[in-house]
XYZ file of C-alpha atoms in Angstrom:
766
model
C 30.695 45.289 11.340
C 32.839 42.555 10.332
C 32.310 40.153 7.437
C 31.003 36.768 9.466
C 28.902 39.090 12.750
C 27.506 41.064 8.784
C 26.495 37.000 7.529
C 24.825 36.493 11.260
C 23.110 39.421 10.963
C 22.122 38.549 7.850
C 20.814 34.977 8.894
C 19.345 35.802 11.999
C 17.207 38.544 9.839
C 16.454 35.149 7.639
C 15.448 32.963 10.411
C 12.551 36.043 11.723
C 11.299 36.781 8.311
C 10.510 32.572 7.866
C 9.606 32.228 11.605
C 6.892 35.696 10.304
C 5.959 32.795 6.751
C 5.152 30.477 10.118
C 3.328 32.627 12.072
C 1.271 33.380 9.497
C 0.287 30.155 8.179
C -0.335 28.709 11.312
C -2.805 31.366 11.683
C -4.540 30.580 8.719
C -4.844 26.741 9.916
C -6.122 27.686 13.281
C -9.505 29.077 12.021
C -9.802 26.398 9.391
C -8.975 24.137 11.921
C -11.408 25.925 14.211
C -13.945 25.872 12.204
C -13.521 22.764 10.712
C -13.625 21.505 14.926
C -17.249 22.632 14.938
C -18.549 21.712 11.949
C -17.197 17.845 12.990
C -18.967 18.812 16.019
C -22.242 19.981 14.527
C -21.617 16.817 11.953
C -22.181 14.383 15.372
C -24.837 16.216 17.094
C -26.902 16.314 13.859
C -25.728 12.681 12.341
C -29.659 11.072 11.934
C -31.480 14.254 11.140
C -29.238 14.449 7.797
C -30.926 11.245 7.474
C -34.074 9.792 5.166
C -35.068 6.557 7.130
C -37.362 4.652 5.658
C -37.945 0.528 6.121
C -41.109 0.092 4.853
C -40.404 -1.058 1.007
C -36.941 -2.743 -0.345
C -35.816 0.386 -2.040
C -36.969 2.456 0.792
C -34.418 0.452 2.749
C -31.412 0.714 0.240
C -32.010 4.494 -0.260
C -32.091 4.726 3.769
C -28.528 2.839 3.260
C -27.238 5.784 1.070
C -28.170 8.095 2.483
C -26.709 7.022 6.046
C -23.050 6.331 3.955
C -23.255 9.735 2.413
C -23.742 11.112 6.001
C -21.016 8.854 6.973
C -18.153 9.620 4.161
C -19.142 13.379 4.934
C -18.255 13.454 8.556
C -15.123 10.630 8.025
C -13.555 13.123 5.759
C -14.364 16.526 8.079
C -13.096 14.594 10.804
C -9.588 13.508 8.344
C -9.368 16.686 7.001
C -9.174 18.692 10.752
C -6.580 15.544 12.040
C -4.004 16.442 8.618
C -4.234 20.051 9.653
C -3.069 19.035 13.223
C -0.063 17.420 12.022
C 0.054 20.434 10.102
C -0.028 22.523 12.799
C 2.541 20.277 14.718
C 5.095 20.679 12.293
C 5.178 23.976 11.979
C 5.148 24.326 15.974
C 8.793 22.542 15.817
C 10.025 24.465 12.527
C 9.266 27.167 14.843
C 11.842 26.864 17.399
C 14.076 25.121 14.801
C 13.498 26.007 10.762
C 16.827 24.655 9.443
C 19.932 23.231 10.756
C 22.148 23.925 7.242
C 21.935 25.600 4.196
C 24.151 25.342 0.267
C 24.502 26.872 -2.254
C 23.972 25.586 -5.742
C 24.707 26.728 -8.685
C 23.616 24.351 -11.556
C 24.696 23.670 -15.034
C 25.653 25.327 -17.298
C 26.144 28.180 -14.706
C 23.249 29.190 -13.762
C 22.146 31.329 -11.062
C 22.771 30.454 -7.528
C 20.391 29.032 -5.800
C 19.910 28.901 -1.234
C 18.518 25.924 -0.080
C 17.790 25.386 3.543
C 17.725 22.294 5.001
C 15.356 21.070 7.835
C 13.145 18.059 9.072
C 10.290 19.272 7.372
C 9.729 21.187 3.647
C 8.322 25.002 4.610
C 6.902 26.623 1.234
C 6.181 30.665 1.723
C 2.616 31.511 2.811
C 1.306 32.092 -0.853
C 2.805 28.092 -1.685
C 5.318 29.488 -4.081
C 8.197 28.971 -2.992
C 10.438 26.932 -0.820
C 11.778 28.229 2.305
C 12.997 24.971 3.521
C 13.866 21.446 1.999
C 13.045 18.692 3.538
C 15.935 16.655 4.946
C 15.151 13.540 2.544
C 14.313 15.876 -0.733
C 16.588 15.049 -4.151
C 18.974 18.569 -3.286
C 18.901 17.662 0.105
C 21.712 14.667 -0.606
C 23.325 17.612 -1.084
C 24.321 18.702 1.692
C 25.584 15.302 3.291
C 28.049 13.880 0.505
C 29.570 16.903 -0.799
C 31.916 19.811 0.299
C 32.314 23.089 -1.643
C 32.471 21.983 -5.182
C 31.807 19.749 -8.037
C 28.413 18.229 -6.792
C 25.358 16.286 -8.600
C 22.607 14.917 -7.377
C 19.692 12.415 -8.677
C 16.047 13.502 -9.514
C 13.787 11.273 -11.318
C 14.652 13.349 -14.393
C 18.203 12.013 -13.830
C 21.614 13.370 -12.715
C 21.425 17.193 -11.592
C 25.120 18.448 -12.099
C 27.009 21.877 -10.961
C 28.929 23.324 -7.736
C 28.535 23.838 -4.340
C 29.352 27.664 -3.031
C 28.736 27.335 0.113
C 27.843 25.034 2.374
C 27.015 26.581 5.463
C 25.954 24.341 9.191
C 23.257 26.153 12.005
C 22.178 25.662 15.448
C 18.767 27.259 15.980
C 17.090 27.068 19.463
C 13.353 29.069 19.926
C 14.168 31.055 16.426
C 18.074 32.434 17.919
C 21.013 31.168 15.858
C 23.503 29.858 19.038
C 26.529 28.353 16.274
C 26.925 29.360 12.441
C 29.876 27.714 10.855
C 31.278 27.153 7.049
C 32.902 24.234 6.134
C 34.077 21.900 4.106
C 32.835 18.405 5.288
C 29.985 17.016 5.870
C 29.221 17.964 8.904
C 31.396 20.180 11.046
C 32.969 19.507 14.489
C 31.220 21.502 15.944
C 28.134 21.270 15.548
C 28.694 17.321 15.987
C 30.564 17.940 18.948
C 27.630 20.083 20.081
C 25.042 17.181 19.058
C 27.727 14.243 21.270
C 28.635 16.320 24.047
C 25.344 16.342 25.479
C 24.133 13.656 28.716
C 22.519 10.707 27.124
C 18.667 10.889 26.734
C 15.553 8.189 27.819
C 14.993 8.046 24.085
C 16.945 8.420 20.642
C 17.225 11.480 19.305
C 16.781 12.507 15.468
C 20.150 13.168 13.988
C 19.454 14.864 9.957
C 20.840 17.618 11.358
C 24.353 15.428 11.681
C 24.173 12.522 9.336
C 27.741 11.923 8.280
C 28.329 11.007 4.081
C 28.787 6.939 5.209
C 24.805 6.747 7.073
C 24.119 9.134 4.290
C 24.532 6.373 2.070
C 22.517 3.894 4.146
C 19.984 6.147 4.572
C 19.374 6.953 0.300
C 19.820 3.313 -0.561
C 16.947 2.513 -3.035
C 18.620 0.041 -4.986
C 19.596 -2.993 -2.766
C 17.206 -5.832 -2.051
C 19.387 -7.158 1.524
C 21.215 -3.672 2.856
C 23.806 -4.750 5.357
C 25.284 -2.541 7.733
C 28.790 -3.365 9.938
C 28.688 -1.054 12.320
C 31.266 -0.268 15.289
C 29.789 0.329 18.493
C 28.194 4.086 18.947
C 28.366 4.645 14.981
C 25.164 5.829 15.025
C 23.689 1.865 12.806
C 19.916 2.409 13.705
C 19.878 6.341 13.900
C 20.520 6.128 10.145
C 18.299 2.862 10.121
C 15.751 4.946 11.474
C 16.112 8.235 9.151
C 16.416 5.466 6.498
C 12.233 4.601 7.238
C 11.937 8.397 7.186
C 13.655 8.538 3.831
C 12.082 5.841 2.714
C 7.827 7.005 3.507
C 9.028 9.898 2.257
C 10.537 8.892 -1.116
C 7.371 5.989 -1.476
C 4.751 7.954 0.239
C 2.629 7.263 -2.658
C 2.762 3.500 -2.308
C 4.626 2.531 1.210
C 2.848 3.114 4.125
C 4.214 2.406 7.883
C 2.240 -0.921 8.034
C 4.530 -2.257 4.886
C 7.299 -1.529 7.138
C 8.542 -3.928 9.954
C 11.199 -3.659 12.398
C 12.666 -6.437 14.596
C 14.315 -4.567 17.343
C 16.370 -6.379 20.654
C 14.117 -6.371 23.044
C 10.980 -4.681 24.714
C 13.384 -1.744 26.378
C 15.383 -1.160 22.807
C 11.611 -0.524 20.671
C 10.778 1.924 23.698
C 14.156 4.219 23.287
C 13.502 4.207 20.068
C 9.849 5.065 19.423
C 10.236 9.206 20.016
C 12.253 9.167 16.151
C 10.019 8.661 13.697
C 7.700 10.725 15.159
C 10.094 13.533 15.580
C 11.141 13.538 12.047
C 6.752 13.615 11.167
C 6.219 10.008 10.252
C 3.595 7.577 12.313
C 5.726 4.809 13.125
C 5.667 2.025 12.009
C 5.697 -1.850 13.165
C 8.251 -3.177 15.980
C 8.427 -5.736 17.983
C 10.915 -8.363 18.768
C 11.567 -11.587 17.216
C 10.254 -13.467 20.064
C 7.049 -11.663 20.634
C 7.059 -12.684 16.332
C 7.814 -16.273 17.053
C 4.745 -16.416 20.178
C 2.367 -15.350 17.324
C 3.362 -17.631 15.240
C 3.303 -20.402 17.767
C 0.358 -19.590 19.398
C -0.059 -20.337 23.388
C 0.368 -23.964 24.063
C 4.034 -23.194 24.517
C 6.237 -21.420 27.072
C 9.551 -20.735 25.259
C 12.720 -19.409 26.443
C 13.204 -15.824 25.664
C 16.666 -15.125 24.333
C 17.842 -13.625 27.778
C 16.478 -17.183 29.337
C 18.977 -19.096 27.094
C 22.051 -16.282 27.677
C 21.436 -16.182 31.429
C 21.179 -20.507 31.701
C 24.811 -20.424 29.488
C 26.603 -17.580 32.020
C 24.701 -19.241 35.156
C 24.112 -23.428 34.495
C 28.430 -24.141 34.058
C 27.378 -27.345 36.649
C 24.210 -28.609 35.705
C 23.697 -31.826 34.653
C 22.761 -31.916 31.209
C 24.966 -28.446 30.138
C 26.902 -29.465 27.541
C 24.663 -31.705 25.547
C 22.623 -28.378 25.917
C 25.644 -26.573 24.033
C 25.767 -29.000 21.410
C 21.932 -28.817 20.423
C 22.251 -25.067 20.489
C 25.006 -24.977 17.740
C 23.429 -27.187 16.054
C 19.302 -26.928 16.033
C 20.785 -22.985 15.496
C 22.786 -24.108 12.190
C 20.732 -24.432 8.383
C 22.021 -27.746 8.601
C 19.222 -28.823 11.112
C 16.425 -27.011 8.667
C 18.218 -29.663 6.240
C 17.218 -31.976 8.501
C 13.620 -30.998 9.321
C 12.997 -30.652 5.475
C 14.394 -34.284 5.477
C 11.681 -34.805 7.870
C 8.948 -33.256 5.950
C 9.400 -35.071 2.715
C 9.502 -38.131 4.703
C 6.169 -37.346 6.421
C 4.674 -37.908 2.564
C 3.986 -40.697 2.691
C 2.917 -41.744 6.462
C 3.502 -40.063 10.405
C 1.672 -37.267 10.068
C -0.062 -37.674 13.536
C -4.522 -36.023 13.922
C -6.818 -35.622 16.669
C -10.033 -37.049 16.867
C -13.204 -34.593 16.588
C -15.047 -35.290 19.882
C -18.695 -34.454 20.657
C -19.893 -34.198 24.303
C -16.631 -37.097 25.036
C -17.941 -39.053 21.753
C -15.479 -39.212 18.685
C -17.478 -37.915 15.661
C -14.445 -38.799 13.161
C -11.082 -40.740 14.187
C -7.868 -39.972 13.775
C -7.784 -42.678 11.887
C -10.349 -41.698 9.861
C -8.663 -38.290 9.324
C -5.432 -40.455 8.972
C -6.673 -42.168 6.005
C -8.282 -40.413 3.497
C -5.110 -37.603 4.397
C -3.029 -40.179 2.894
C -5.561 -41.101 0.107
C -4.848 -37.900 -1.595
C -2.613 -37.386 -4.281
C 1.411 -37.309 -3.636
C 2.020 -34.671 -5.514
C -0.152 -32.773 -3.514
C 1.832 -30.686 -1.506
C 1.762 -31.344 2.669
C 0.047 -27.662 3.318
C -2.723 -28.093 0.305
C -3.615 -31.779 1.245
C -4.321 -30.407 4.909
C -6.618 -27.495 3.470
C -8.632 -30.799 1.241
C -9.187 -32.234 4.598
C -10.757 -29.207 6.336
C -13.274 -29.010 3.649
C -13.966 -32.781 3.820
C -14.003 -32.346 7.118
C -16.893 -28.768 7.593
C -18.386 -30.961 5.752
C -18.384 -34.733 7.561
C -19.711 -32.492 10.551
C -22.132 -30.329 9.338
C -24.002 -34.041 8.977
C -23.144 -34.731 12.419
C -24.683 -31.362 13.113
C -28.055 -32.072 11.622
C -28.435 -35.518 13.882
C -27.426 -33.795 16.648
C -30.676 -31.515 16.401
C -33.632 -33.849 17.558
C -31.855 -35.401 20.494
C -32.749 -34.847 24.257
C -30.610 -32.906 25.434
C -30.727 -30.057 22.538
C -33.623 -28.913 24.462
C -32.469 -29.219 27.736
C -29.905 -26.204 26.307
C -32.708 -24.770 24.597
C -34.692 -24.140 28.244
C -31.545 -22.197 29.121
C -31.078 -19.496 26.014
C -32.083 -16.011 27.209
C -34.786 -14.041 26.249
C -33.599 -12.307 22.591
C -32.819 -15.512 21.561
C -36.743 -16.633 22.002
C -37.745 -13.368 20.461
C -35.363 -13.770 17.558
C -37.676 -17.459 17.251
C -40.551 -15.370 17.591
C -40.220 -12.954 14.912
C -38.671 -15.245 12.529
C -41.439 -18.114 12.883
C -43.795 -15.274 11.349
C -41.373 -15.335 8.248
C -43.422 -18.623 7.706
C -46.872 -18.807 6.261
C -46.856 -22.534 7.906
C -49.488 -24.079 10.049
C -46.791 -25.641 11.881
C -46.707 -25.443 15.670
C -43.511 -27.021 16.699
C -41.159 -24.527 14.633
C -40.680 -22.518 17.138
C -39.217 -25.595 18.494
C -37.139 -26.740 15.590
C -35.875 -22.680 15.113
C -34.678 -22.876 18.659
C -33.234 -26.122 18.654
C -31.153 -25.444 14.862
C -29.990 -22.296 16.968
C -28.449 -24.287 19.781
C -26.706 -26.740 17.410
C -25.185 -24.051 15.407
C -23.871 -22.154 18.269
C -22.288 -25.561 19.899
C -21.126 -26.652 16.683
C -19.448 -23.480 15.253
C -16.492 -24.086 18.330
C -15.868 -26.988 16.860
C -16.183 -25.578 12.852
C -13.868 -22.629 14.112
C -10.984 -25.530 15.460
C -11.344 -27.121 12.191
C -10.735 -24.121 10.592
C -7.610 -23.697 12.677
C -6.527 -26.879 11.590
C -6.469 -28.064 15.194
C -7.002 -31.817 14.100
C -3.198 -32.095 13.290
C -0.877 -32.799 16.300
C 1.880 -30.569 15.233
C 3.678 -31.441 18.407
C 3.376 -34.995 18.600
C 4.324 -35.295 15.029
C 7.576 -33.395 15.686
C 8.026 -34.937 18.488
C 8.146 -37.852 16.434
C 11.618 -36.133 14.935
C 13.019 -37.288 18.044
C 11.747 -40.234 18.567
C 10.580 -42.055 16.029
C 12.790 -41.403 13.077
C 16.415 -42.016 12.106
C 17.910 -38.793 10.344
C 20.604 -39.895 7.569
C 22.952 -37.864 8.967
C 23.372 -37.012 13.079
C 25.274 -34.480 14.792
C 27.078 -35.319 17.761
C 25.249 -36.706 20.764
C 21.919 -36.719 18.536
C 20.658 -39.269 20.101
C 20.570 -37.528 24.332
C 19.817 -34.064 22.531
C 16.949 -35.951 21.605
C 16.031 -36.851 25.122
C 16.080 -33.482 26.533
C 14.025 -31.854 23.277
C 11.023 -34.980 23.795
C 11.328 -34.041 27.968
C 10.713 -30.284 26.506
C 7.812 -30.973 24.303
C 6.150 -33.379 26.868
C 5.867 -30.451 29.042
C 5.204 -28.023 26.437
C 8.463 -26.138 26.770
C 10.194 -24.906 23.567
C 13.735 -23.514 24.500
C 14.942 -20.509 22.662
C 16.756 -22.473 19.436
C 14.309 -24.819 19.294
C 11.580 -21.829 18.436
C 12.656 -20.975 15.680
C 12.737 -24.790 14.097
C 9.252 -25.918 15.692
C 6.968 -22.908 14.001
C 9.250 -23.627 10.531
C 7.934 -27.074 10.738
C 4.636 -26.389 12.073
C 4.693 -23.969 8.524
C 5.786 -26.725 6.386
C 2.480 -28.603 7.569
C 0.152 -26.222 7.717
C 1.014 -23.714 5.372
C 3.877 -20.813 5.961
C 2.452 -17.310 7.155
C 4.177 -15.332 4.597
C 3.476 -11.574 5.605
C 3.817 -9.966 1.613
C 2.092 -6.997 3.008
C 5.899 -6.341 4.125
C 7.608 -4.394 1.738
C 11.158 -3.372 3.866
C 11.804 -5.720 6.894
C 15.009 -4.096 9.444
C 16.960 -6.459 12.052
C 18.332 -3.987 14.713
C 21.610 -6.263 16.370
C 21.738 -9.114 13.116
C 24.495 -10.556 14.395
C 22.602 -12.183 17.189
C 20.449 -14.097 14.808
C 21.142 -17.770 14.264
C 21.910 -19.047 10.587
C 18.744 -21.189 11.240
C 16.859 -17.998 12.077
C 17.637 -15.939 8.937
C 17.253 -19.378 6.816
C 13.354 -19.174 8.254
C 13.074 -15.449 7.767
C 13.942 -15.511 4.650
C 11.320 -17.896 3.869
C 8.781 -15.740 5.103
C 9.829 -13.309 3.460
C 10.857 -13.371 0.037
C 9.953 -10.864 -1.776
C 10.539 -8.046 0.758
C 13.697 -6.125 0.889
C 15.808 -5.938 3.965
C 17.963 -3.669 5.621
C 20.243 -5.700 8.797
C 22.596 -4.032 11.404
C 24.736 -4.775 13.379
C 28.915 -5.202 15.527
C 29.815 -8.936 14.755
C 32.075 -6.824 17.819
C 29.375 -7.267 19.862
C 28.150 -10.931 19.414
C 26.827 -11.542 22.249
C 24.353 -15.003 22.162
C 25.345 -18.662 22.327
C 22.957 -19.419 19.629
C 25.021 -16.735 16.701
C 26.514 -18.556 14.046
C 30.062 -18.802 14.343
C 32.689 -15.700 12.716
C 28.893 -14.447 11.919
C 29.372 -12.068 9.461
C 26.180 -10.527 10.110
C 23.977 -12.807 7.891
C 25.676 -16.347 7.200
C 27.343 -16.872 3.588
C 25.265 -20.276 2.413
C 22.314 -18.236 2.352
C 22.882 -14.789 1.104
C 21.387 -13.665 -1.428
C 22.599 -10.163 -3.591
C 23.163 -8.045 -1.140
C 25.344 -4.549 -0.693
C 27.012 -4.208 2.504
C 28.209 -0.856 4.322
C 30.811 -0.605 6.825
C 30.755 2.000 9.614
C 34.086 2.278 11.266
C 33.628 5.451 13.250
C 32.320 5.349 16.493
C 29.954 9.376 17.635
C 29.707 7.684 21.131
C 31.851 7.431 23.157
C 34.892 10.048 24.136
C 38.098 9.054 21.662
C 39.881 8.116 25.602
C 36.576 5.337 26.394
C 36.944 4.363 22.176
C 41.154 4.071 22.019
C 41.087 1.653 25.541
C 38.286 -0.986 24.484
C 39.878 -1.254 20.967
C 42.183 -3.142 22.014
C 39.967 -6.046 22.872
C 37.750 -5.564 20.821
C 36.707 -9.161 19.646
C 36.784 -8.595 15.618
C 39.420 -7.119 13.347
C 37.894 -4.211 11.887
C 38.725 -1.069 12.291
C 37.270 1.697 15.060
C 38.237 5.525 14.818
C 37.304 7.300 17.388
C 35.495 10.844 17.029
C 37.343 13.609 18.135
C 35.261 14.461 21.899
C 37.734 14.246 24.589
C 36.847 12.618 28.007
C 38.563 11.010 31.451
C 40.320 7.848 30.737
C 38.653 5.137 31.935
C 39.140 4.364 35.968
C 39.842 0.677 37.479
C 39.085 0.994 40.309
C 40.841 -2.086 43.199
C 38.555 -2.084 46.440
C 40.229 -4.359 48.835
C 37.297 -7.411 49.587
C 34.034 -7.441 48.511
C 32.275 -6.229 51.759
C 33.405 -2.857 50.403
C 31.603 -2.917 47.099
C 28.885 -1.480 47.903
C 30.710 1.690 49.264
C 32.829 2.439 46.503
C 29.986 2.193 44.174
C 28.401 4.089 46.441
C 31.115 6.922 46.131
C 31.604 6.697 42.272
C 27.289 6.712 41.502
C 28.090 10.690 43.680
C 30.915 11.409 41.505
C 29.385 11.096 38.395
C 26.227 12.690 39.197
C 28.582 15.809 40.768
C 29.651 16.328 36.657
C 26.363 16.460 36.210
C 26.078 13.170 35.125
C 21.763 12.693 34.348
C 21.984 8.348 33.226
C 24.359 6.313 34.989
C 23.769 2.141 34.483
C 25.905 -0.178 36.460
C 26.067 -2.835 33.444
C 26.278 -6.907 34.857
C 27.180 -9.506 33.362
C 24.450 -12.040 34.562
C 20.483 -10.915 35.529
C 21.639 -12.930 38.533
C 24.311 -10.985 39.434
C 22.342 -6.864 38.831
C 19.365 -8.942 41.063
C 22.265 -9.178 44.142
C 23.688 -5.902 43.623
C 20.019 -4.287 43.446
C 19.232 -5.811 46.696
C 22.583 -4.565 47.686
C 22.320 -0.957 47.071
C 18.642 -0.093 47.741
C 18.832 1.219 51.095
C 21.912 2.887 50.153
C 21.208 5.058 46.967
C 18.205 5.528 44.976
C 18.765 2.664 42.626
C 15.999 0.942 39.657
C 16.856 -2.627 38.100
C 16.346 -3.194 35.101
C 14.843 -6.783 33.550
C 13.304 -8.168 31.173
C 10.001 -6.669 31.749
C 11.189 -3.464 31.380
C 8.837 -1.346 29.094
C 10.614 2.267 29.486
C 13.680 3.718 30.110
C 13.862 5.980 32.040
C 17.162 8.537 33.973
C 18.966 7.864 37.238
C 20.622 5.166 38.208
C 19.873 1.937 36.763
C 21.546 -1.319 37.190
C 21.098 -4.203 34.182
C 22.534 -7.120 32.484
C 24.212 -6.554 29.515
C 22.241 -8.304 27.075
C 19.662 -5.495 27.906
C 21.823 -2.759 27.587
C 21.883 -3.379 23.929
C 21.940 -0.418 21.887
C 21.141 2.152 24.696
C 23.847 4.371 25.653
C 24.721 6.054 28.942
C 26.501 9.446 30.641
C 28.828 7.186 32.289
C 28.927 3.026 32.816
C 30.229 1.263 35.921
C 31.070 -2.313 35.662
C 30.957 -4.072 38.919
C 33.030 -6.469 38.457
C 35.519 -6.479 35.986
C 38.459 -9.033 37.622
C 39.476 -12.469 35.695
C 37.010 -14.812 37.427
C 34.348 -13.244 36.428
C 35.097 -12.533 32.948
C 36.914 -15.847 33.139
C 36.429 -17.205 29.233
C 37.829 -16.186 26.060
C 33.380 -16.107 25.202
C 33.157 -13.196 27.538
C 35.601 -10.572 25.897
C 31.867 -9.851 23.700
C 29.904 -9.087 26.105
C 32.842 -7.112 28.509
C 33.420 -5.330 25.790
C 29.078 -4.600 24.958
C 29.135 -3.073 28.841
C 32.306 -1.270 28.374
C 31.154 0.505 24.801
C 27.289 1.877 26.697
C 29.776 4.513 27.692
C 29.085 8.248 26.738
C 31.686 10.100 28.558
C 33.462 8.299 31.797
C 33.663 3.943 32.431
C 34.800 3.099 35.178
C 35.888 -0.813 36.669
C 35.635 -1.798 39.562
C 37.818 -4.921 40.612
C 38.626 -6.374 43.773
C 40.696 -9.160 42.261
C 43.331 -9.542 39.460
C 41.615 -7.255 36.813
C 40.327 -10.008 33.707
C 42.818 -10.583 30.572
C 40.046 -8.685 28.314
C 41.417 -4.812 30.648
C 45.410 -6.565 30.194
C 45.555 -6.423 26.311
C 45.595 -2.456 26.958
C 48.125 -0.453 26.497
C 48.911 1.158 30.227
C 48.980 4.383 29.276
C 45.181 4.601 28.180
C 43.266 3.285 31.553
C 44.113 5.666 35.172
C 44.282 2.570 37.691
C 43.380 3.453 40.940
């Protein structure tokens, strides 16, 4: 037996031994779990049997409450323990299939005994809980595997830096307890392991990359010092994967103080949220709060407005070029996305300190209880040194007192007795028992109690609205910014922009570029809704956020550490900052920037093709994974388009591709193609309301494909007339870079200028 075979046999024996230890631990946990489950069931059944219930005397009531609390805590503790055992069993099940993926032999200075360190998705100790069989990939010592080749190395711990030497670095592919591949390597991840991971079909969900983390990605994952970490990564460089592993690392590293509810991730759309939803559970962590920025804005603005989504804005920009008012809207987008507009709102809010805030009268049964003029007078009578939000709090308290006075006056009016007669039987019984509490000879006491109850119920709705500050006419006041107020500095076409905005506000509609400014204004006069519980904020596709949006986010998360991930080559939205460096310089704070230049998603041939027309000037390095050259397919006319598309779908399926995307420029185009193909081939249309990603043939607009990868991509119209403007470059680049293995571009006319920028030997014309 040669050395390689001997090493493999030895390693397989260790895998078998580890699985044997897992079996023993599973058996122990199953036994413990079974007993606990029976205990929980029995406790639930006999809960009240073990509780002393006595309500005769006040002391007895207290004793009864204590007894109930004690029993509830016992049940809760048993349920928690049972749940924890369930989580441990799930982890052991994963480890049983693939206990680890890496090994390093480390000799700690000064020349101590060699330690064999095996690294997997979770730590595993032996049956006696004395020795580590596997180290969690997030453990300090595991960083050696990602950061160093064999030779001198060090890693940081709480006690300090440990130095030493790596004498061996080995990687494994283990499936169902069997070693399928084993490689000794001098680099971070051996190409063979990475080739296998990248050569598979696209998945409907993003997979964990802990076995193939690269050194630059590891710098992102383990970064603990930066309040603002900016990651510029080319398409397919593993930005999102690294961010999710970073979340898992932080939850592990600070597990005593950081919990899933303290972390928020802004993703680009609901489909993408679904696509990444399994990564953290796969790593044994609870999913953090995932939302889109649109959902976040809608929650803050409320239901009074319909808000245009960024995708609807994109569709407008791409398809409504001939619509009246289009140039004004484009100017409006440009200005309202800038921090200059934020400064204008700040100036307007300062102006409101002296007058101009609109209020709503407090009405009851078509009568005005407190007029808007009275509210305004009270507000502006307060000391001018008090901030507007604090003044609103004073007004709220004053209004609640005034409403209480009106509530007392209403109690004896005729309408109240009419409402009393409509009360339910339970309400009468409550009033009767309340009546018995009073030792007075008052025959009308029951009626008084019922009247009080009716008035209390009716006025509670008014009080709730006051507590929510609904007496402030936020929309009316904001409209004044565009109608009755003249700023010191006005942008181009300000008059026309004002007319468009006022018309939108009248119909309770906020364009995407107006949504963040409106919420910022609302916060400025009512008080912000900063979420101080958020310790870490992650923003994916950060290049698609405007300068105003970044400034707003910075304001509402003032003490939150942020990780921004994006690619300026894929900045497709009209509201993003020109020359966007991921975050505008004027609102940057101290930050660290990490650049990922290597693309792992696509084959070498696809990356070499797309780098010619990439919008930015960043270096793009392909990973050495061979594949077919991108194909430019010419069709004689548009009538043959559907036939050509079906032919290529069949060819791609024959190659084993399971997920094929026909990526269109717009939703309008994707709808047209879907109707063209639905009777010829099994196809699914993806739109803004799609929340789950499934395998098969998909038709979707490019802006919904961001962050997702497919086995093959077909661009159905790659003509010069379709991708006609320089602003289309990011769209075309983004569409092409979604392909993992095959890229097909179809055109019935001259191909777009972006293809013309590529050397002819980099693609195949058919």
